Short mmCIF file of C-alpha atoms in Angstrom, two decimals:
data_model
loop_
_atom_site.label_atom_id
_atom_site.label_comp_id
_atom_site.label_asym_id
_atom_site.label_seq_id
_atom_site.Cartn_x
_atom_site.Cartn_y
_atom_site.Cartn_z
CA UNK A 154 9.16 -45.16 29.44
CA UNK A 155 9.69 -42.73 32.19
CA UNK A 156 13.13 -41.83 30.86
CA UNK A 157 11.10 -40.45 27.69
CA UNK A 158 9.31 -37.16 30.11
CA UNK A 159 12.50 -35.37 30.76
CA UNK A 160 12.85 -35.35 26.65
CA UNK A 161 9.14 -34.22 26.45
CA UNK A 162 10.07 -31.60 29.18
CA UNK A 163 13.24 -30.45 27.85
CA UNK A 164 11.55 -29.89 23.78
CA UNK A 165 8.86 -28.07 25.36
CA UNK A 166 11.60 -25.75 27.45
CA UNK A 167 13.28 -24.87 24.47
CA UNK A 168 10.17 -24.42 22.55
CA UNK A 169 9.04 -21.50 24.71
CA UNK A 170 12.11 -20.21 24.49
CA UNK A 171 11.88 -19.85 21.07
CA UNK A 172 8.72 -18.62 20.48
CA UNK A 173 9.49 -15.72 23.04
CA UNK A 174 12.72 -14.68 21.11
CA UNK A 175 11.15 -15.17 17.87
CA UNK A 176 10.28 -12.23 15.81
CA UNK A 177 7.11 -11.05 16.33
CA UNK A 178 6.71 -8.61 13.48
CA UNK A 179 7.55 -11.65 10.98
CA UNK A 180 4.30 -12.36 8.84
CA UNK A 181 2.57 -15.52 10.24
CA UNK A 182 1.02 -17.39 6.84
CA UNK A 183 -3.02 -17.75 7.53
CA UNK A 184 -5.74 -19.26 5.85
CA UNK A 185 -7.96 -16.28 6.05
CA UNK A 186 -6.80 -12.77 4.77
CA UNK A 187 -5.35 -10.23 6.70
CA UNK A 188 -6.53 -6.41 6.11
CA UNK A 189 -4.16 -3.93 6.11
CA UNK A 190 -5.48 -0.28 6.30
CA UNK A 191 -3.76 2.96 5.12
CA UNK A 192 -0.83 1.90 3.81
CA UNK A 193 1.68 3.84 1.17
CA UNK A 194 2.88 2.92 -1.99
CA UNK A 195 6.80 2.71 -1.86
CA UNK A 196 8.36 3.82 -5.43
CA UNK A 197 11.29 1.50 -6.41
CA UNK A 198 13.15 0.79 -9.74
CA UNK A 199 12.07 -3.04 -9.65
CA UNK A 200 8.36 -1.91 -9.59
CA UNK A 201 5.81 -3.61 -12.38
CA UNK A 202 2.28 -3.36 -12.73
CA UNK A 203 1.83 -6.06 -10.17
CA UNK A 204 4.67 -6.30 -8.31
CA UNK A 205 5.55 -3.14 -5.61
CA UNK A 206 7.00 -2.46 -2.32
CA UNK A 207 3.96 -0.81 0.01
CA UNK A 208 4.77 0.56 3.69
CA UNK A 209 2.19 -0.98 6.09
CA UNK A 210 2.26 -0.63 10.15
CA UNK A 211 4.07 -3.44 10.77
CA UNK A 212 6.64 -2.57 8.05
CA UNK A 213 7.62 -2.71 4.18
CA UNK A 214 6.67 -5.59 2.31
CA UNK A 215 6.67 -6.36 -1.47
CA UNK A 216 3.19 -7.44 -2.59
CA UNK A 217 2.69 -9.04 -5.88
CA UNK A 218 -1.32 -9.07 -6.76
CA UNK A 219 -3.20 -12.18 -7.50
CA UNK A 220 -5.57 -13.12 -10.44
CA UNK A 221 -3.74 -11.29 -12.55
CA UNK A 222 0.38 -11.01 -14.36
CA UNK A 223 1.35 -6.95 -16.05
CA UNK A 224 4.08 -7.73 -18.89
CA UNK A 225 7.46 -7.17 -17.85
CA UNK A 226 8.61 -3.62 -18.36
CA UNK A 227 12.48 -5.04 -19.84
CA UNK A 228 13.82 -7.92 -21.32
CA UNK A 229 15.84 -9.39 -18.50
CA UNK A 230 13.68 -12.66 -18.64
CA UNK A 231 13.02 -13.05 -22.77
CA UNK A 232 10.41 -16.82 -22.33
CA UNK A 233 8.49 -14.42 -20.29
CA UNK A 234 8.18 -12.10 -22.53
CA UNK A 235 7.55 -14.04 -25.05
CA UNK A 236 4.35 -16.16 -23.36
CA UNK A 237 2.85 -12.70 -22.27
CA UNK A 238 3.44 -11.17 -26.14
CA UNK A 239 1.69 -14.57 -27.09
CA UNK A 240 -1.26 -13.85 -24.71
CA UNK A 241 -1.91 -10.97 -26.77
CA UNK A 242 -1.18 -11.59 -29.71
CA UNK A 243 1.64 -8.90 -29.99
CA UNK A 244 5.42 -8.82 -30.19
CA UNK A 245 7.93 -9.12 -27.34
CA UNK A 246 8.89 -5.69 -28.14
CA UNK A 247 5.48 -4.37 -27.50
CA UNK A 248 4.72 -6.64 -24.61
CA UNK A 249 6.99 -4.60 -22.83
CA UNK A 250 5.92 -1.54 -23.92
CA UNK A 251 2.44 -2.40 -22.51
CA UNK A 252 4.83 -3.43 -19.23
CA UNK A 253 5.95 -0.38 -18.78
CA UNK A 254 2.70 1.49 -19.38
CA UNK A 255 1.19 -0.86 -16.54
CA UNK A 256 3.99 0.27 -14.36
CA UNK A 257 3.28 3.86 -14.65
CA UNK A 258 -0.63 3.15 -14.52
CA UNK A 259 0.60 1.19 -10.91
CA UNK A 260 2.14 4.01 -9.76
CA UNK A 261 -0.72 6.82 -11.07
CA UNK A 262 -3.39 4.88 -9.34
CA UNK A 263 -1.41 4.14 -5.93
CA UNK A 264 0.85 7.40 -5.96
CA UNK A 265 -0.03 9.62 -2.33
CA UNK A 266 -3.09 7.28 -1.79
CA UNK A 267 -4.72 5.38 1.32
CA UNK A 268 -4.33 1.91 0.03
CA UNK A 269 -6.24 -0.74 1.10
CA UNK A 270 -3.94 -4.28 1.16
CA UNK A 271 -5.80 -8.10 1.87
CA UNK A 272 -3.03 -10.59 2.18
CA UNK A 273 -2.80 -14.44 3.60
CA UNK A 274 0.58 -14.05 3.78
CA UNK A 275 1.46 -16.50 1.36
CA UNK A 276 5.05 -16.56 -0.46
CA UNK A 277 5.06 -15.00 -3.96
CA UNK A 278 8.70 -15.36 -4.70
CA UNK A 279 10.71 -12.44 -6.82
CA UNK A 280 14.14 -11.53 -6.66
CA UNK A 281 13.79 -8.72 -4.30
CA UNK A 282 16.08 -8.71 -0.64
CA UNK A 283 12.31 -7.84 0.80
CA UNK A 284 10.04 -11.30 0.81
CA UNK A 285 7.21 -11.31 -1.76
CA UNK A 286 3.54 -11.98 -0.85
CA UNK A 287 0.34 -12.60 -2.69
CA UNK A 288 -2.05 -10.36 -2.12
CA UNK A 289 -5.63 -8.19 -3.33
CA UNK A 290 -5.00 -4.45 -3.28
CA UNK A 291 -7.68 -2.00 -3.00
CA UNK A 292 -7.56 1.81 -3.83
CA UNK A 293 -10.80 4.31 -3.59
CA UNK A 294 -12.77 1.34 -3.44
CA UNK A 295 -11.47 -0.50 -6.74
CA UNK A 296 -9.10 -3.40 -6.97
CA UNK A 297 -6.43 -2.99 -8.86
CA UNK A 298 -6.57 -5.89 -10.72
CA UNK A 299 -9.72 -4.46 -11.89
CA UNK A 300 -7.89 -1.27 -13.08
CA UNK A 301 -5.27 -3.26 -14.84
CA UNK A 302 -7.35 -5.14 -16.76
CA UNK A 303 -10.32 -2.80 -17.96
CA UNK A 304 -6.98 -0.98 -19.15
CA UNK A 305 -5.12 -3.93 -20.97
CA UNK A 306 -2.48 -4.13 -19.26
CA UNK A 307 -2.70 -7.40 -17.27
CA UNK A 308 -3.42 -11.03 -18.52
CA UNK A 309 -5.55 -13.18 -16.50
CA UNK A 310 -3.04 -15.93 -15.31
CA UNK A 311 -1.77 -16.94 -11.82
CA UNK A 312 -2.72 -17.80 -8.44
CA UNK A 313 -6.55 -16.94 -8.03
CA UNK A 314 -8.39 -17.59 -4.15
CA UNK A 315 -11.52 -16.51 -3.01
CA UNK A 316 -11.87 -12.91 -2.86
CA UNK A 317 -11.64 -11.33 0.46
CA UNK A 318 -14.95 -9.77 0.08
CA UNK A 319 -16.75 -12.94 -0.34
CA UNK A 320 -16.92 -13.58 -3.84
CA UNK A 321 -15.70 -17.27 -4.84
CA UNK A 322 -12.53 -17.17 -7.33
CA UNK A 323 -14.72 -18.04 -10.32
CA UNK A 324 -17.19 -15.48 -9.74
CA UNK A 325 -14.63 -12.70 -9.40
CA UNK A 326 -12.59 -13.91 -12.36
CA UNK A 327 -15.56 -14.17 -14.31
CA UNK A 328 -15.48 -10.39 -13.49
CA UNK A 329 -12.69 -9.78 -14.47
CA UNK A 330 -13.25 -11.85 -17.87
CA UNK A 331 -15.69 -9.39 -18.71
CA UNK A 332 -13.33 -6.23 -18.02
CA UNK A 333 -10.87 -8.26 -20.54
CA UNK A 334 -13.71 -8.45 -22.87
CA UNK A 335 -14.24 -4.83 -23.22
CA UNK A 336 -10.65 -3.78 -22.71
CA UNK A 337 -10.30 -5.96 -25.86
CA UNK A 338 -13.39 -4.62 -27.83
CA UNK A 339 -12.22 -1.27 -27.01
CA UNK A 340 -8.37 -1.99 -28.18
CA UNK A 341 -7.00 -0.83 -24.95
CA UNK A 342 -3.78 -1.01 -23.83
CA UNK A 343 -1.58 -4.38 -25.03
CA UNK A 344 -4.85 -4.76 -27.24
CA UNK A 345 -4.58 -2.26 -29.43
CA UNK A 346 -1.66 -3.98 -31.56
CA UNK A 347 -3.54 -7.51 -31.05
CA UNK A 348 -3.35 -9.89 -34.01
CA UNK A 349 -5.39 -12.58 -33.68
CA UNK A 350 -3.58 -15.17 -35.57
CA UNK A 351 -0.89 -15.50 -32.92
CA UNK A 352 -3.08 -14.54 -29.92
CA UNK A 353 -3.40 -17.31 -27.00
CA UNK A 354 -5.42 -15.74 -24.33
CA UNK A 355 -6.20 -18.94 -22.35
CA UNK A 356 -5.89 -18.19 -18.58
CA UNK A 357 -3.49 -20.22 -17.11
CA UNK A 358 -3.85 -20.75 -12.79
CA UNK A 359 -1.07 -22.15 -10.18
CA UNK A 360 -1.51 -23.37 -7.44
CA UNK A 361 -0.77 -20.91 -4.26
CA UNK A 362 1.95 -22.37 -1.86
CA UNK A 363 1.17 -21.99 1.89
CA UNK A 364 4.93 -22.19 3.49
CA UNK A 365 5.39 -22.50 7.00
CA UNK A 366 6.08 -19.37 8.65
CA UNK A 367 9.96 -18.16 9.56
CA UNK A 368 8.75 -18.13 13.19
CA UNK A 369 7.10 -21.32 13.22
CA UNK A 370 10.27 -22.60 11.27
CA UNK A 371 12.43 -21.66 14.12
CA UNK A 372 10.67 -23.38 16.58
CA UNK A 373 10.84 -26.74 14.93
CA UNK A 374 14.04 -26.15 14.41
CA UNK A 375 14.58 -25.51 17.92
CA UNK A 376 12.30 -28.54 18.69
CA UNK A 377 14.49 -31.55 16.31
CA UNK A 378 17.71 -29.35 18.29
CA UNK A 379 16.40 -30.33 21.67
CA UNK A 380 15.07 -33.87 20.95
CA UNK A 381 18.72 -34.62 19.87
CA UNK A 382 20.30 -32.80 22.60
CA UNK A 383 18.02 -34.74 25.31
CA UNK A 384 18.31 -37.98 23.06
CA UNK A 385 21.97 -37.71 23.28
CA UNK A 386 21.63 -36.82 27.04
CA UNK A 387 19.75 -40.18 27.86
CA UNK A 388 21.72 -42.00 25.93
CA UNK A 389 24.98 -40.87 27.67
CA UNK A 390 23.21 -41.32 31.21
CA UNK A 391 21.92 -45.14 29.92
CA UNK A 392 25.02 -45.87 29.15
CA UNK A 393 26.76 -45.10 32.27
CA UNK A 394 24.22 -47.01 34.35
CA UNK A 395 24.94 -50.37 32.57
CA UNK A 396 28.53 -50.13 32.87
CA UNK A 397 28.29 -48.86 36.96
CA UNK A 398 26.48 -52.06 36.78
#
């Protein structure tokens, strides 16, 4: 099998090459959370309650906040609109009122502040040209998942983790339970039009998708290019051994 080390050699070449042209300001997905200090909130049209562009060192990113899902603020996406109205127990039409209230409570509570943004990197979708990531975001100390619900204007459903201050996802969505609770009590927000006979407020969790990074994508790709190009390669110089033979 010695033929196989110049294949080994020849991956691993083009591997390092690779890595050392990759890009190294493109988000690496971890396990753990990443802490982002001082960063800006970015106004944009697209904005929701938990959806927003924020400016960080290493750049802009769109971060979409887990635990929690504000009503849409329009009707481009009507099924949507429809399962949040359902939720609670209000009309489309008011669902997205309460959407666009949650937008403007976004950008009151994040507006010319120090935010505070814990993120695993982990894909979150959307339809904007940026990349979308999951992630907890923190402002004078508060969550604002915390804010959105003790307000009304965010449904418990979506991809829930462990907090990044310790706290085990049930324990922090048990908190945030009881902010529903009184939110609800108090008629706050998408609450205050709440009929209960067509109210479904059963939270509803996905699971969070861990994709493999862009720069660890372009070094396998790099790696299945050079196993074929030094498979070929021995293959070629095989061949012309048995027929000089």
């Amino acid at each position: 099998m010695k033929w196989f080390l110049p294949v080994i050699a020849f991956i691993q070449l083009v591997t390092i090459e690779a890595a050392a042209n990759a890009d190294s300001s493109a988000p690496i997905h971890s396990r753990k959370f990443v802490r982002l200090n001082d960063c800006e909130f970015v106004s944009t049209e697209y904005a929701d309650g938990d959806s927003f562009r924020v400016r960080t060192a290493r750049g802009e990113f769109v971060f979409r906040l887990y635990y929690v899902d504000a009503p849409e603020s329009d009707e481009r996406f009507p099924d949507r609109n429809r399962e949040q109205a359902q939720y609670f127990g209000i009309t489309p039409a008011e669902s997205v009122a309460s959407g666009k209230a949650a937008a403007k409570l976004m950008r009151d509570t994040l507006t010319g502040k120090k935010i505070t943004v814990y993120t695993r990197w982990s894909s979150a979708l959307g339809s904007s040209r940026l990349p979308r990531f999951y992630a907890v975001v923190e402002v004078d100390g508060r969550g604002l998942s915390d804010v959105l619900v003790e307000n009304g204007l965010a449904r418990l459903h979506g991809v829930s983790v462990n907090h990044p201050d310790g706290r085990k996802a049930p324990d922090y969505i048990a908190t945030l339970q009881t902010l529903e609770r009184e939110a609800k009590a108090q008629k706050r927000g998408a609450w205050a039009n709440s009929r209960p006979e067509i109210e479904d407020s059963s939270m509803v969790e996905t699971p969070e998708v861990m994709e493999a990074s862009p720069w660890l994508e372009r070094i396998g790709f790099a790696g299945a290019g050079a196993a074929i190009v030094g498979a070929g390669w021995l293959l070629t110089k095989r061949r012309r051994r048995l027929h000089s033979h």
